Amino acid sequence: MENKTNEANRIKNLIDKNRLPQHICIIMDGNGRWAKKRNMPRTFGHQEAMERVKEIVEAATNIGIEYLTLYAFSTENWKRPKDEVDNLMKILIKYLRSELDKMCKNHIKFNPIGDIEGLPKVVVSEIKKTVEKTKDNSKMVLNIALNYGGRDEIIYGIKGLLNDINLGKISIDEINSEMFSDYLYTKGQPDPDLLIRSSGELRISNFMLYQIAYTEFWFSNIYWPDFTEKNFYEAILDYQKRDRRYGGI
């Protein structure tokens, strides 16, 4: 454990703190496969994944990341067996309850994104409690994507935009990409600079489709329950080696 900590700190010290990505988003993938390799139920993988969430949130806070978005439960995940979905909801509640004091201590603002009202009532209640308790925190915004789909978010934004047009608040000629961003779940936040995906899959999986137009991608073969602070720092270090031109020269 000490060697792993030393290696994580070594890589952390190589990072230029003046050139950090402002917003990092993560597709946390591979929990079930991680558990299967150990002849354990998928729920065991999800439970271990929660420990990695704690580790990465703390690492992001300590190094100075301003926005961290974690893809926790997609609109497609309802297709999974009911027992697995129920356990995921229980793990989420456990996480919110166990980490609330730490969020407040570390000045982390909790911000759920997705169709939150479509979740079980007990989960919604816990989410709203966490939002209320952390609303004045300002060191880092922690977005947790729950019952989230990128296409659904765009439709959600279009509906909001059309509603304001019908109310006469804006005109069609005023619409541009910056304005539309304010109708998404991530209103008021910068687009992600870096997207990390674990488990070796090379796809976006309906995640933040509008916001990642110029996001840098970093893919890892590591299953999420094995993804550590060291890997997180490696992704940031690799990001800092890239030349972001945004279509320019």
XYZ file of C-alpha atoms in Angstrom:
249
model
C 0.000 0.000 0.000
C 2.830 2.387 0.885
C 4.524 1.802 -2.476
C 1.251 2.530 -4.287
C 0.845 5.755 -2.324
C 4.414 6.793 -3.087
C 3.921 6.123 -6.797
C 0.659 8.099 -6.818
C 2.399 11.022 -5.125
C 5.304 10.825 -7.578
C 2.960 11.189 -10.546
C 0.929 13.844 -8.752
C 4.078 15.916 -8.293
C 4.710 15.839 -12.059
C 1.373 17.546 -12.750
C 1.441 21.254 -13.540
C -1.047 22.679 -11.030
C -1.437 25.794 -13.204
C -2.713 23.766 -16.170
C -5.260 21.474 -14.569
C -8.389 20.468 -16.480
C -11.192 22.542 -15.023
C -13.808 19.831 -15.568
C -13.206 16.071 -15.637
C -15.928 13.533 -16.392
C -15.621 9.787 -15.848
C -17.490 6.805 -17.265
C -17.034 4.291 -14.459
C -17.184 0.920 -16.184
C -16.269 -2.701 -15.517
C -17.742 -3.398 -12.074
C -19.570 -6.559 -13.134
C -16.619 -8.004 -15.066
C -14.319 -7.229 -12.136
C -16.593 -9.226 -9.824
C -16.996 -12.071 -12.314
C -13.214 -12.542 -12.507
C -13.313 -13.135 -8.751
C -16.332 -15.470 -8.913
C -18.343 -12.933 -6.963
C -21.814 -11.431 -7.639
C -21.978 -8.204 -9.639
C -23.117 -6.345 -6.529
C -19.710 -7.026 -4.989
C -18.176 -5.107 -7.890
C -20.540 -2.175 -7.381
C -19.733 -2.051 -3.667
C -16.004 -1.934 -4.381
C -16.655 0.693 -7.040
C -18.090 2.978 -4.359
C -14.730 2.873 -2.582
C -13.021 4.036 -5.759
C -15.528 6.878 -6.064
C -14.543 8.042 -2.589
C -10.845 7.831 -3.491
C -11.148 9.703 -6.788
C -13.430 12.419 -5.392
C -10.896 13.050 -2.633
C -8.004 13.083 -5.112
C -9.836 15.517 -7.396
C -10.613 17.805 -4.478
C -7.074 17.768 -3.151
C -5.418 18.521 -6.472
C -7.809 21.363 -7.292
C -10.286 20.097 -9.905
C -13.270 22.467 -9.964
C -15.864 20.167 -11.578
C -16.021 16.373 -11.485
C -18.812 14.449 -13.225
C -19.313 10.736 -12.580
C -21.589 8.571 -14.734
C -23.282 6.432 -12.078
C -26.596 5.196 -13.507
C -27.828 5.583 -17.072
C -31.345 5.490 -18.455
C -30.345 2.186 -20.102
C -29.337 0.645 -16.775
C -33.005 0.009 -15.934
C -32.710 -2.978 -18.300
C -30.558 -4.773 -15.726
C -32.058 -7.364 -13.327
C -34.264 -5.819 -10.647
C -32.090 -7.153 -7.820
C -29.018 -5.457 -9.285
C -30.841 -2.149 -9.769
C -32.203 -2.292 -6.213
C -28.717 -2.913 -4.859
C -27.326 -0.013 -6.887
C -29.915 2.273 -5.318
C -28.983 1.019 -1.836
C -25.294 1.624 -2.546
C -26.105 5.153 -3.718
C -28.034 5.915 -0.530
C -25.199 4.486 1.553
C -22.688 6.655 -0.293
C -24.685 9.857 0.168
C -25.214 9.230 3.873
C -21.638 8.200 4.604
C -20.013 10.991 2.584
C -22.226 13.972 3.457
C -20.073 15.185 6.343
C -16.917 14.825 4.238
C -18.514 16.796 1.380
C -19.272 19.609 3.787
C -15.813 19.466 5.366
C -14.107 19.555 1.957
C -16.507 22.198 0.580
C -17.879 19.939 -2.173
C -21.192 20.889 -3.756
C -23.255 17.848 -4.728
C -25.162 18.273 -7.983
C -27.197 15.401 -9.482
C -27.761 15.473 -13.243
C -30.404 13.425 -15.053
C -34.090 12.670 -14.596
C -33.840 12.502 -10.814
C -37.597 12.360 -10.260
C -37.640 9.034 -12.102
C -35.656 7.387 -9.302
C -37.236 5.651 -6.263
C -38.712 8.111 -3.751
C -36.302 7.169 -0.963
C -33.368 7.881 -3.296
C -34.854 11.203 -4.412
C -35.310 12.208 -0.784
C -31.673 11.428 0.054
C -30.444 13.265 -3.051
C -32.435 16.397 -2.216
C -31.161 16.330 1.355
C -27.554 16.142 0.123
C -28.128 18.947 -2.396
C -29.591 21.177 0.299
C -26.819 20.465 2.809
C -24.039 21.170 0.302
C -25.573 23.978 -1.760
C -23.262 26.682 -0.371
C -20.031 24.709 -0.832
C -17.710 26.191 -3.430
C -14.403 24.300 -3.687
C -15.593 21.658 -6.144
C -18.859 20.705 -7.857
C -19.495 16.957 -7.860
C -21.970 16.040 -10.588
C -23.388 12.527 -10.267
C -25.227 11.411 -13.414
C -28.270 9.412 -12.296
C -31.039 8.126 -14.560
C -29.065 10.039 -17.155
C -28.960 9.805 -20.940
C -27.186 12.231 -23.257
C -29.929 12.200 -25.891
C -32.588 12.659 -23.214
C -30.657 15.650 -21.878
C -30.657 17.304 -25.299
C -34.424 16.745 -25.618
C -34.836 18.146 -22.086
C -32.937 21.232 -23.216
C -35.001 21.626 -26.394
C -38.234 21.459 -24.398
C -37.000 24.137 -22.015
C -35.910 26.323 -24.901
C -39.237 25.945 -26.719
C -41.101 26.741 -23.529
C -39.200 30.025 -23.133
C -39.807 30.864 -26.801
C -43.550 30.292 -26.325
C -43.490 32.492 -23.220
C -41.771 35.247 -25.185
C -38.640 35.181 -23.009
C -36.353 34.671 -26.003
C -36.630 34.749 -29.786
C -35.448 32.123 -32.245
C -32.828 34.526 -33.604
C -31.185 34.740 -30.183
C -30.451 31.020 -29.989
C -26.804 29.974 -30.190
C -24.684 27.153 -28.774
C -23.807 29.067 -25.605
C -27.453 29.828 -24.879
C -28.485 26.216 -25.460
C -25.889 25.053 -22.917
C -27.888 26.909 -20.272
C -30.845 24.582 -20.890
C -28.889 21.434 -20.112
C -28.392 19.735 -16.735
C -24.917 21.268 -16.549
C -26.164 24.848 -16.785
C -23.517 27.354 -15.745
C -20.679 24.837 -15.887
C -17.761 24.656 -18.332
C -17.707 21.781 -20.800
C -15.499 18.843 -19.748
C -11.825 19.190 -20.623
C -11.074 15.518 -20.035
C -13.207 12.372 -20.252
C -11.891 9.208 -18.606
C -13.358 5.767 -19.296
C -12.298 2.609 -17.514
C -12.584 -1.100 -18.490
C -11.187 -0.986 -22.034
C -14.400 0.000 -23.807
C -13.926 2.640 -26.534
C -17.319 4.302 -26.710
C -19.217 7.231 -25.188
C -22.352 5.329 -24.115
C -24.775 8.234 -24.474
C -22.846 10.444 -22.041
C -22.736 14.252 -22.212
C -23.130 14.197 -25.998
C -23.505 17.967 -26.334
C -20.812 18.956 -23.837
C -17.920 16.790 -25.075
C -17.555 18.328 -28.551
C -13.925 19.295 -27.824
C -13.200 17.113 -24.811
C -9.961 15.110 -24.658
C -10.524 11.349 -24.168
C -8.438 9.004 -22.014
C -9.268 5.306 -22.104
C -7.973 2.714 -19.651
C -8.140 -1.100 -19.696
C -8.451 -1.099 -15.899
C -11.834 -2.084 -14.464
C -13.272 0.700 -12.312
C -12.946 -1.155 -8.961
C -9.166 -1.280 -9.632
C -8.929 2.336 -10.825
C -6.853 4.257 -8.303
C -5.669 7.736 -7.464
C -2.478 6.921 -9.399
C -4.453 6.191 -12.580
C -6.399 9.409 -12.122
C -3.183 11.414 -11.957
C -1.826 9.547 -14.997
C -4.850 10.677 -17.006
C -4.329 14.300 -15.974
C -0.620 14.134 -16.771
C -1.349 12.704 -20.226
C -3.959 15.424 -20.789
C -1.343 18.086 -20.072
C 0.854 16.737 -22.872
C -1.813 17.365 -25.508
C -2.189 20.390 -27.752
C -5.826 21.537 -27.710
C -6.446 23.610 -30.855
C -10.271 23.637 -30.986
C -10.233 23.414 -34.775
C -7.477 26.008 -35.162
C -3.820 25.581 -36.044
